[in-house]
Coordinates of C-alpha atoms in Angstrom, one line a residue:
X1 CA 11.1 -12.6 -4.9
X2 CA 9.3 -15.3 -3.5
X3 CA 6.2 -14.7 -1.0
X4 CA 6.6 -10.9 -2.2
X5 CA 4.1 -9.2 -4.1
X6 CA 1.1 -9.9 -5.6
X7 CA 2.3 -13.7 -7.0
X8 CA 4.2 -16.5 -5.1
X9 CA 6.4 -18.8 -6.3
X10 CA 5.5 -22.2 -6.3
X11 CA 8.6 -24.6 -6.1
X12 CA 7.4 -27.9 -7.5
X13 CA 8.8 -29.1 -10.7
X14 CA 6.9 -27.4 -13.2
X15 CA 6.0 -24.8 -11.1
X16 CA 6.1 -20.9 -11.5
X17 CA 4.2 -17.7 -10.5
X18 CA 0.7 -18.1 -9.1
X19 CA -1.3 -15.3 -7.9
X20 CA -1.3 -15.0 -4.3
X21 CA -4.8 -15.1 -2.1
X22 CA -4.8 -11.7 0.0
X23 CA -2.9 -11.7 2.9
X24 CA -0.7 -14.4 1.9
X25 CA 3.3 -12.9 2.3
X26 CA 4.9 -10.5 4.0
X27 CA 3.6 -6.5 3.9
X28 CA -0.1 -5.1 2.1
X29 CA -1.1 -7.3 -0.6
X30 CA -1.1 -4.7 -3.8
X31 CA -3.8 -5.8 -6.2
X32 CA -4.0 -5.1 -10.3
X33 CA -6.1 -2.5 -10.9
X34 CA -9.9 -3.3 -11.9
X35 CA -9.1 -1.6 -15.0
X36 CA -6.3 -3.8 -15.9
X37 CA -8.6 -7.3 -15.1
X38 CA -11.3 -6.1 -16.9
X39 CA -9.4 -5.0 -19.8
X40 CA -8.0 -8.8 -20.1
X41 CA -11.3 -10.1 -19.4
X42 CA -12.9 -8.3 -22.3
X43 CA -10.1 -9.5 -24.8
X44 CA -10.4 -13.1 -23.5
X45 CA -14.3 -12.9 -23.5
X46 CA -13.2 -11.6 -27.1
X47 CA -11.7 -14.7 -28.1
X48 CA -8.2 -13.4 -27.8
X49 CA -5.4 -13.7 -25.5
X50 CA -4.1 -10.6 -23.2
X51 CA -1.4 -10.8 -20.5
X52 CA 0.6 -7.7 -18.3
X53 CA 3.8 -7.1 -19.5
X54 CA 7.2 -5.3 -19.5
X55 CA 7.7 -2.6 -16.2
X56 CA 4.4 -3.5 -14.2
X57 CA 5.2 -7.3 -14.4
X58 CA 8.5 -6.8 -12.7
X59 CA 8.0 -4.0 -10.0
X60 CA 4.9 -6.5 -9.1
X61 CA 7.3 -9.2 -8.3
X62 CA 9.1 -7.1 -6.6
X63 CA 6.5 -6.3 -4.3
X64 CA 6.0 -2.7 -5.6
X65 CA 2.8 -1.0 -5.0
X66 CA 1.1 1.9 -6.4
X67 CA 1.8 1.3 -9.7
X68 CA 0.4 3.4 -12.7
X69 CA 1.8 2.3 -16.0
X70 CA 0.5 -0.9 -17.0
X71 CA 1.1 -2.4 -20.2
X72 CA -0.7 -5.3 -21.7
X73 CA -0.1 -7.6 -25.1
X74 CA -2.7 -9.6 -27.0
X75 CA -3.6 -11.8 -29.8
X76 CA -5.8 -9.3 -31.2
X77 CA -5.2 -7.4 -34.2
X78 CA -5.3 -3.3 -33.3
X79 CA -8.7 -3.4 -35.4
X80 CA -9.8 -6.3 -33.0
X81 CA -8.7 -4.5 -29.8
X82 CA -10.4 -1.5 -30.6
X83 CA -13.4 -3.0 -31.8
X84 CA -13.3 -4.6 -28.1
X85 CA -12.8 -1.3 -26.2
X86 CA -15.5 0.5 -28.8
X87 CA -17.4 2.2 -26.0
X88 CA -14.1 3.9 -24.3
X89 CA -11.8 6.4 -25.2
X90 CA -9.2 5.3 -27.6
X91 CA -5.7 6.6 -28.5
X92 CA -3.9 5.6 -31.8
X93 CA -0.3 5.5 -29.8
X94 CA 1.3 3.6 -32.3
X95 CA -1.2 1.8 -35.0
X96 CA 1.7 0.8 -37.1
X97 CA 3.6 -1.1 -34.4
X98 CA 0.2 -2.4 -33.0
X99 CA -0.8 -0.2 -29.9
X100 CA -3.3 1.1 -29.0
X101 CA -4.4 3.3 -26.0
X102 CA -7.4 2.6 -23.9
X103 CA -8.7 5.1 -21.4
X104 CA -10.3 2.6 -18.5
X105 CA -12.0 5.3 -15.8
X106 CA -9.3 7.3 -15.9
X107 CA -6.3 4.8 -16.3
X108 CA -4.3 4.8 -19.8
X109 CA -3.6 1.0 -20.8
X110 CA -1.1 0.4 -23.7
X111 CA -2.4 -2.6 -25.7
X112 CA 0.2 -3.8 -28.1
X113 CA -0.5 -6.9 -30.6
X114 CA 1.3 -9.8 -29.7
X115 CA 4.3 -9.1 -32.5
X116 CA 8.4 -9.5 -34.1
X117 CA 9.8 -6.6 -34.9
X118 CA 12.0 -6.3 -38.2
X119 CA 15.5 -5.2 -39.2
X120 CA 16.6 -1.5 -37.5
X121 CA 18.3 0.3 -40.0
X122 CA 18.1 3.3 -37.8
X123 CA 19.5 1.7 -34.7
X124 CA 16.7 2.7 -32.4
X125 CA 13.3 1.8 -34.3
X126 CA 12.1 -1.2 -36.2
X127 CA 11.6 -0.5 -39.6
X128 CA 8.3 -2.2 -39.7
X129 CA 6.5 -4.9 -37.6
X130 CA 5.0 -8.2 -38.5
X131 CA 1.9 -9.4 -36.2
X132 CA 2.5 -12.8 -34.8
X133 CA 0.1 -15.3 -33.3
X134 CA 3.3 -16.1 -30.4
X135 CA 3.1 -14.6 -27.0
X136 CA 6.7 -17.0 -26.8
X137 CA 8.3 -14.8 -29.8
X138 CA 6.5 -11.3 -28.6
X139 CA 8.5 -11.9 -25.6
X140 CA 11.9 -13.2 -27.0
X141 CA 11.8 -9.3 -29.5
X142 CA 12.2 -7.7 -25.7
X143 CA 15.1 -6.3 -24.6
X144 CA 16.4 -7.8 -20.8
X145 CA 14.8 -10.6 -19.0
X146 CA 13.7 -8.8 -16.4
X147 CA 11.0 -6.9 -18.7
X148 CA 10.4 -10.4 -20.8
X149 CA 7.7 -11.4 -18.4
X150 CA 3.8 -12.0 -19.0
X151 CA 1.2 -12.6 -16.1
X152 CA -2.5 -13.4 -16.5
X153 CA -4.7 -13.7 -13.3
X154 CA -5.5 -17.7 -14.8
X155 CA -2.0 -18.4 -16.1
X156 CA 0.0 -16.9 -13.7
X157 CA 3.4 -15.9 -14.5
X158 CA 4.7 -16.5 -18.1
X159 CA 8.9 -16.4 -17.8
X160 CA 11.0 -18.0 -20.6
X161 CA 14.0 -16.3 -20.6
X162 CA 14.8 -16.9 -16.4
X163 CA 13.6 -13.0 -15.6
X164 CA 12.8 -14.2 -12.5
X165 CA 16.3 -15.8 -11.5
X166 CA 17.9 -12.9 -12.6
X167 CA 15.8 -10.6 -10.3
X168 CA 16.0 -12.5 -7.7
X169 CA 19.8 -12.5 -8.5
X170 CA 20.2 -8.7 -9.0
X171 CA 20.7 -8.9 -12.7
X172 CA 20.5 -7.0 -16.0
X173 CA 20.7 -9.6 -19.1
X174 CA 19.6 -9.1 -22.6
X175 CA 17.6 -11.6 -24.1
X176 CA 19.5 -13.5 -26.7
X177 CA 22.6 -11.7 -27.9
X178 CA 23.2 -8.6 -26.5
X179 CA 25.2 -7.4 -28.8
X180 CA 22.2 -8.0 -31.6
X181 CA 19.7 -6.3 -28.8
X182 CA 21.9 -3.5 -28.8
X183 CA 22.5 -3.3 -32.2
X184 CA 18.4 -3.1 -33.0
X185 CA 18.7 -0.2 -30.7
X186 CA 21.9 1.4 -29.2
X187 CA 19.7 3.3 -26.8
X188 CA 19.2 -0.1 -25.0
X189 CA 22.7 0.5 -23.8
X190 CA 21.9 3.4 -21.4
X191 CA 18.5 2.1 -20.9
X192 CA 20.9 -1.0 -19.2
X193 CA 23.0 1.2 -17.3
X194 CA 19.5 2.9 -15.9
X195 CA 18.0 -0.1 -14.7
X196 CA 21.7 -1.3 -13.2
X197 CA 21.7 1.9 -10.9
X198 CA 18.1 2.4 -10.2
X199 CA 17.6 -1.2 -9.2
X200 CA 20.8 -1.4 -7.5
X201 CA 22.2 -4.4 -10.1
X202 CA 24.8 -5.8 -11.4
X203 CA 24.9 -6.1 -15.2
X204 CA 25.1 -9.4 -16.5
X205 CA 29.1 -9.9 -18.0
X206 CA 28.4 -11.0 -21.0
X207 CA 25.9 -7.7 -21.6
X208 CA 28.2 -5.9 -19.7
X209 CA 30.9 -6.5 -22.2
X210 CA 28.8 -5.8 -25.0
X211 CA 27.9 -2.4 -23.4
X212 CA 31.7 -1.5 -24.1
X213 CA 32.0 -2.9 -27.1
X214 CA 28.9 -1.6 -28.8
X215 CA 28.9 2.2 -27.2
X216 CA 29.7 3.7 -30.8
X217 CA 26.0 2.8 -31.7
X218 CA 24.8 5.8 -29.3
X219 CA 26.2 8.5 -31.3
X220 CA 23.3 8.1 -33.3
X221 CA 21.0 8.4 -30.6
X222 CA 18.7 11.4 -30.2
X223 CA 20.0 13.9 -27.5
X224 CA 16.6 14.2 -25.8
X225 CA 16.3 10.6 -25.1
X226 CA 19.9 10.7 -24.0
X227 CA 19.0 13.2 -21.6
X228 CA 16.0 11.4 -20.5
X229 CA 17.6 8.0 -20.0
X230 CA 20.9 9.5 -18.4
X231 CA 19.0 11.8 -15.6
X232 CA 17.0 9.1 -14.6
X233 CA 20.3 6.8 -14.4
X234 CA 22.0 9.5 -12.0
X235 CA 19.3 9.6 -9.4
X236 CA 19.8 6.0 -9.1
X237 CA 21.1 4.7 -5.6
X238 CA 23.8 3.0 -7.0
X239 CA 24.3 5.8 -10.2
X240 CA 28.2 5.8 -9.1
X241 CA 29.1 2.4 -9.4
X242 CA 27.2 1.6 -12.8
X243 CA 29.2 4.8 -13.9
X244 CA 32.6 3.7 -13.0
X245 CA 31.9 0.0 -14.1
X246 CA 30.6 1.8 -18.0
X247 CA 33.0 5.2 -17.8
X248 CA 33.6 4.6 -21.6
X249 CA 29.8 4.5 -22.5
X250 CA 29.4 7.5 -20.4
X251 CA 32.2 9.1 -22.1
X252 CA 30.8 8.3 -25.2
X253 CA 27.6 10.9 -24.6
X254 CA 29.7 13.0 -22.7
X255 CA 33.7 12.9 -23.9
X256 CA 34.0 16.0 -21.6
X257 CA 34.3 13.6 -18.8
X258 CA 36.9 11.8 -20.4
X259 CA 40.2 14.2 -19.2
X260 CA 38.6 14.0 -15.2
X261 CA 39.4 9.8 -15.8
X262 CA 42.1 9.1 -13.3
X263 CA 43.5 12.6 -13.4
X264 CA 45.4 12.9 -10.2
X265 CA 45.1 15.9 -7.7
X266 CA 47.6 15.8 -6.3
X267 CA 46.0 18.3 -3.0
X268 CA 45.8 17.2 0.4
X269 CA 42.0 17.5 0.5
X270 CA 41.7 15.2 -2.0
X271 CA 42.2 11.3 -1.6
X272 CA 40.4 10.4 -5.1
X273 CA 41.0 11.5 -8.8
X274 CA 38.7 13.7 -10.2
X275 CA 36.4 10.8 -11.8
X276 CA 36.5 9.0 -8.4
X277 CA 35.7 12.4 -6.8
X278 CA 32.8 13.2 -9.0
X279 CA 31.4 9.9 -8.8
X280 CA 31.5 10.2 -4.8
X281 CA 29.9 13.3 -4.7
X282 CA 26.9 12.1 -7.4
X283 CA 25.9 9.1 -5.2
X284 CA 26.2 11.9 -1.6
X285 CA 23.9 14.4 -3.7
X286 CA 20.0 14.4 -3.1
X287 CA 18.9 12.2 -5.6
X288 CA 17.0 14.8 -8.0
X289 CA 18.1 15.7 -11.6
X290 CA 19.1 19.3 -11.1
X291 CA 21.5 17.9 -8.1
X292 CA 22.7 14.9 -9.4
X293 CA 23.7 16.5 -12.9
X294 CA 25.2 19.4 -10.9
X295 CA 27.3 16.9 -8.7
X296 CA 28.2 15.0 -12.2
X297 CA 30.0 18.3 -13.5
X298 CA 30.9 20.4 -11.1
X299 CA 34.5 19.7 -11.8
X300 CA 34.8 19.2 -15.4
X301 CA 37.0 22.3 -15.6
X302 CA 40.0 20.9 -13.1
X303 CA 41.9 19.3 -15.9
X304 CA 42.1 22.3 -18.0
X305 CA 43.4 25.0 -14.6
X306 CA 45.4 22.4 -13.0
X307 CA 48.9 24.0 -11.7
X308 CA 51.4 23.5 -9.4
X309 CA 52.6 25.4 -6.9
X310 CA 56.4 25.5 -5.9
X311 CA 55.6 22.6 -3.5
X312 CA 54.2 20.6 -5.8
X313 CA 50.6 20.9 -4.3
X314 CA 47.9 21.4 -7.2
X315 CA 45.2 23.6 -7.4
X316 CA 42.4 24.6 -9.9
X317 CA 41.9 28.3 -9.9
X318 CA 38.9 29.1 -12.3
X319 CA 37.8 25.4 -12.4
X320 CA 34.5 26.5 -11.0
X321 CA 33.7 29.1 -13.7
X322 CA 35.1 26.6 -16.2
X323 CA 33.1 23.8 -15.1
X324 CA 29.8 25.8 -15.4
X325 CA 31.2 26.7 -19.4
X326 CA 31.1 22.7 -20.3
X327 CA 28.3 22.6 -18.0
X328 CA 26.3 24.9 -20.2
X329 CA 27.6 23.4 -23.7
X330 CA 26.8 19.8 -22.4
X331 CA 23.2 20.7 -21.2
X332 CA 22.3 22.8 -24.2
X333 CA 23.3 20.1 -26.3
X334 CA 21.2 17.9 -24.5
X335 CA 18.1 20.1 -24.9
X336 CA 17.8 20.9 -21.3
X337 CA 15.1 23.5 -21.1
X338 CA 16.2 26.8 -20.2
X339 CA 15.4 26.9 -16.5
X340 CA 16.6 23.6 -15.7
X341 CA 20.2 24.5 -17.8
X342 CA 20.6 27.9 -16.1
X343 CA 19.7 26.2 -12.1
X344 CA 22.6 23.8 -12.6
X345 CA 25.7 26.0 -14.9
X346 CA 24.8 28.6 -11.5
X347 CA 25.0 25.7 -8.9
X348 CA 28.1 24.8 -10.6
X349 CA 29.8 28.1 -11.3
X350 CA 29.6 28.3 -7.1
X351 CA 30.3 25.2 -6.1
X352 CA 33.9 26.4 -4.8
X353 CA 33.1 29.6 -3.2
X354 CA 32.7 29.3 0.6
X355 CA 29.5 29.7 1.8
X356 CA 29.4 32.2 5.1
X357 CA 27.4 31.0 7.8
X358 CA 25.8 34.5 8.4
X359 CA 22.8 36.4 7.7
X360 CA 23.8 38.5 5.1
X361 CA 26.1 36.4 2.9
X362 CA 22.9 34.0 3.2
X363 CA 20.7 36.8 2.1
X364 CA 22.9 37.7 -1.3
X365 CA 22.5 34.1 -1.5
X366 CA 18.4 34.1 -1.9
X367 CA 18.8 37.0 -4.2
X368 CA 20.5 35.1 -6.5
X369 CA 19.3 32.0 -6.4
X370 CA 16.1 32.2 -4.2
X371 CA 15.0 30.2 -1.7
X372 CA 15.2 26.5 -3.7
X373 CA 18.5 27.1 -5.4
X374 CA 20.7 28.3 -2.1
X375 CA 19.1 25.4 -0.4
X376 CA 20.8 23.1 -3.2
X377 CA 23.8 25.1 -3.6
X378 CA 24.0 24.1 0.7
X379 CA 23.9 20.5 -0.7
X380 CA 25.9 20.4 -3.7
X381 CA 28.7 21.6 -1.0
X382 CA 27.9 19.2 1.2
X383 CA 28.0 16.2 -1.4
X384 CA 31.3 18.0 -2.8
X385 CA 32.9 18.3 0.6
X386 CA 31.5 14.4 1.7
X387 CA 33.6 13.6 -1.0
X388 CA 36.7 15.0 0.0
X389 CA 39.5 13.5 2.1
X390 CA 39.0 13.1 6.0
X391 CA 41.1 16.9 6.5
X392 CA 38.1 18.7 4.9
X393 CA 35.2 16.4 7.3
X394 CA 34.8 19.8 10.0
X395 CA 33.3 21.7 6.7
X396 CA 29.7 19.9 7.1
X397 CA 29.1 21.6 10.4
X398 CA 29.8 24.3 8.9
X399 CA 27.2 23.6 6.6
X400 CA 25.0 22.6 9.1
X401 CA 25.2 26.1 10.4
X402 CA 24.4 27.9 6.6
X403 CA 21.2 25.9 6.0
X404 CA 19.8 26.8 9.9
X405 CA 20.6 30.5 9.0
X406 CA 18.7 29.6 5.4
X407 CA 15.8 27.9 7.4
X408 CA 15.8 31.1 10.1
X409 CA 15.7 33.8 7.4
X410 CA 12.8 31.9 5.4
X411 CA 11.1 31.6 8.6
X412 CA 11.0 35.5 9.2
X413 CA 9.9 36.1 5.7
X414 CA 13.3 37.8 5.3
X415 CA 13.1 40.5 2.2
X416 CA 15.7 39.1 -0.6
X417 CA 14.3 40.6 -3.8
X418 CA 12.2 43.7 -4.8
X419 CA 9.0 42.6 -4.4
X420 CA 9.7 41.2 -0.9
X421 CA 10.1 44.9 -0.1
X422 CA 7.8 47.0 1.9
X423 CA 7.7 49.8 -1.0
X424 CA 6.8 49.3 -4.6
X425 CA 6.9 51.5 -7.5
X426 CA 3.9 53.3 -6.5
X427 CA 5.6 54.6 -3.4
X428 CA 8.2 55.6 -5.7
X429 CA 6.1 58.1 -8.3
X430 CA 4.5 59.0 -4.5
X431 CA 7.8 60.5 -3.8
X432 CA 8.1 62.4 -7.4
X433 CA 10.8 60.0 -9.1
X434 CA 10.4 58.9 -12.6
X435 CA 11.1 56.1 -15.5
X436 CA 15.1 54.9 -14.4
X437 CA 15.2 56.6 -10.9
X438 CA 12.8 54.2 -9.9
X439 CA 14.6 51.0 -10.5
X440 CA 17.6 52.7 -9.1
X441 CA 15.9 53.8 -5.4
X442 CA 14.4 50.5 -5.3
X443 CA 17.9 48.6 -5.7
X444 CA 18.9 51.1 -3.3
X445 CA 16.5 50.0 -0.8
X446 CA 16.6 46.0 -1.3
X447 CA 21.1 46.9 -1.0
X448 CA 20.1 48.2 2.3
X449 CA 17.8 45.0 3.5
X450 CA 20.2 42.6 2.4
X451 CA 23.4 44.0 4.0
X452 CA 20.7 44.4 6.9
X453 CA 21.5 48.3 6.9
X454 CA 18.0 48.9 7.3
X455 CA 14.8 46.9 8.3
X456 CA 12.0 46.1 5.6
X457 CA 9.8 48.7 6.8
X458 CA 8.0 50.9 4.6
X459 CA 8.6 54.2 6.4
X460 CA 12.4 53.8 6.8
X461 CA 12.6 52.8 3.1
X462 CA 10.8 55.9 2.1
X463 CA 13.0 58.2 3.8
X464 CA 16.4 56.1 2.0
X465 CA 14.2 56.6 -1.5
X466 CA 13.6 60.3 -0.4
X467 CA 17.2 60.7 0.1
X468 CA 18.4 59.4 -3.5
X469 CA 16.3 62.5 -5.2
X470 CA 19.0 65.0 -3.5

């Protein structure tokens, strides 16, 4: 981390984070916010103390710009702070645990009172809060080292629990016990896992170990911040590895991935188990939540249609249409919204069927799924087959091939639903048919597009729709 960001390090004994002059370091300077200094100005000016901390503290150090979440701690009371910010919007977040939202020209700063939390009988929130005086024991309450970090323009960087050795090392570590930070809130455990894959790091072992041996703590967790913490984990760069390392914690959320777990294929175009498989094809996905959860059951049904054949070569009939079955029980249970749940059970009840490099299969494609869902379906069978063995490698050129006929079509303007069509239901009372004949002679007409039987023109369409009154 050092010379990168907005602070450098300054190695004499003693030393720590000062905040670096511009154009000191490598790459653009990225400067806090005037919003952000003027808040702690007007607390110190106040009499109080104020400091950044938690996400914006560590993506500043390492060298992350653009930032737009910035949270900041202080000595004052929540009275205090909002007498302090009187003349600007102000948002009761959280009075009871001490924060309180300021609206600065347009930029939402958390203000949290300097605080200890007490005991979690629920396992994810504090059962009350006591106010302390100690920016030292505000930080020690946090959960890894890495977001245990306080900066003030004058102070510099404030790191007591060696946040900054363990970025610089590549490290997720609880402060203190991590079984006791775990224990205070179980949903620390996939918050862990998140930061491990979007980061790229390693987990510290002895967090690492309580990871595994505390993962009974998320069955009490809410599904929706499951979901939350778990889609953000999967579009992580290094999502695969940090679910192998933690495949019982996973399985903990989601025991239907528990039978793929070294499951053996025992099929030529298959070099992994399923896990292994799944896990390849979740890191070769584009990295966006309807992809990456696609990629991460698209063959949770194998287990349950594996057979042999007389050679002993196994296959998975069905596995597709039972995949998208968990798929949609998993997702629901989640509280995926409606959209998002039926995008991904369709990407995955497809994954197996070849995909025809040709107009019209491409077409039927787009009818179903439009134009954004058969350009992920393309992908999902490219990640699937990138995660095959070497014999099934020719099948991305193949690939290649669907997506230009996708990009061709889309460029045309290609017809691939009804109201792409050059006739409407206007032209059809035009032509004398009534109430159900009209859906009917339009289907008739968009059949006719899509097997590319007729061109979208309104003329020639007319005369098909003619025809079906006979």
């Amino acid at each position: 981390c050092a010379g990168a960001g907005p602070f450098a390090f300054d190695g004499r004994a003693g030393g720590g984070y000062t905040e670096k002059k511009k154009g000191e370091g490598r790459g653009n300077m990225y400067d806090l916010p005037p919003q952000v200094l003027r808040a702690m100005e007007m607390l110190n000016a106040a009499g109080h103390r104020a400091y950044l901390v938690g996400g914006a503290v560590r993506e500043l150090l390492r060298g992350r710009g653009a930032l737009t979440d910035f949270d900041l701690t202080t000595s004052a009371r929540p009275e205090e702070t909002e007498r302090v910010f009187s003349g600007f919007r102000l948002v009761e977040t959280g009075l009871k645990h001490g924060t309180v939202t300021v609206l600065m020209d347009g930029l939402p700063l958390e203000i949290t009172t300097f605080r200890v939390d007490g005991t979690y009988s629920d396992g994810r929130h504090p059962d009350g809060v006591a106010f302390t005086p100690s920016l030292e024991r505000d930080l020690g309450r946090r959960d890894f080292t890495i977001n245990a970090m306080a900066y003030h323009p004058g102070e510099g960087l404030i790191d007591l629990h060696g946040g900054r050795e363990d970025l610089a090392a590549g490290l997720v570590r609880c402060v203190g016990d991590p079984a006791r930070r775990f224990q205070e809130d179980g949903l620390r455990m996939l918050r862990c896992m998140r930061f491990a894959a979007v980061l790229d790091f390693r987990v510290e072992e002895d967090t690492g170990a309580a990871l595994l041996g505390s993962r009974a703590l998320l069955d009490g967790i809410a599904r929706e911040r499951v979901r939350e913490e778990l889609t953000r984990l999967l579009c992580g760069p290094a999502a695969g590895r940090v679910l192998e390392a933690y495949a019982p914690v996973a399985a903990q959320v989601l025991p239907e991935l528990a039978p793929a777990f070294g499951f053996d294929q025992r099929n030529p175009w298959h070099d992994r188990d399923v896990w292994h498989h799944t896990l390849a094809a979740v890191d070769a996905a584009p990295a966006t939540p309807v992809l990456r959860w696609a990629a991460l059951l698209h063959d949770l049904g194998k287990p349950a249609c594996f057979t042999l054949d007389e050679k002993g070569v196994g296959h998975f009939y069905g596995h597709g249409e039972e995949s998208a079955r968990l798929a949609g029980e998993i997702l629901s249970r989640l509280r995926f919204d409606t959209d998002t749940r039926q995008k991904i059970t369709a990407l995955v009840a497809l994954h197996d069927r070849p995909i025809v490099p040709e107009r019209r299969p491409i077409r039927r494609l787009l009818a179903r799924l439009g134009p954004e869902g058969t350009a992920e379906l393309i992908a999902l069978h490219r990640a699937d087959n990138a995660a095959q063995s070497p014999l099934a490698a020719g099948r991305q050129e193949e690939l290649d091939r669907a997506r230009a006929v996708l990009d061709q079509l889309l460029a045309e303007g290609a017809c691939f639903q009804k109201k792409d069509l050059a006739v409407n239901g206007r032209d059809m009372l035009e032509l004398g048919l009534r109430g159900p004949e009209i859906g009917r002679a339009l289907d008739r007409c968009l059949e006719a597009v899509l097997a590319e039987q007729l061109p979208n023109q309104r003329g020639i369409l007319m005369k098909l729709a003619g025809e079906s009154m006979g």
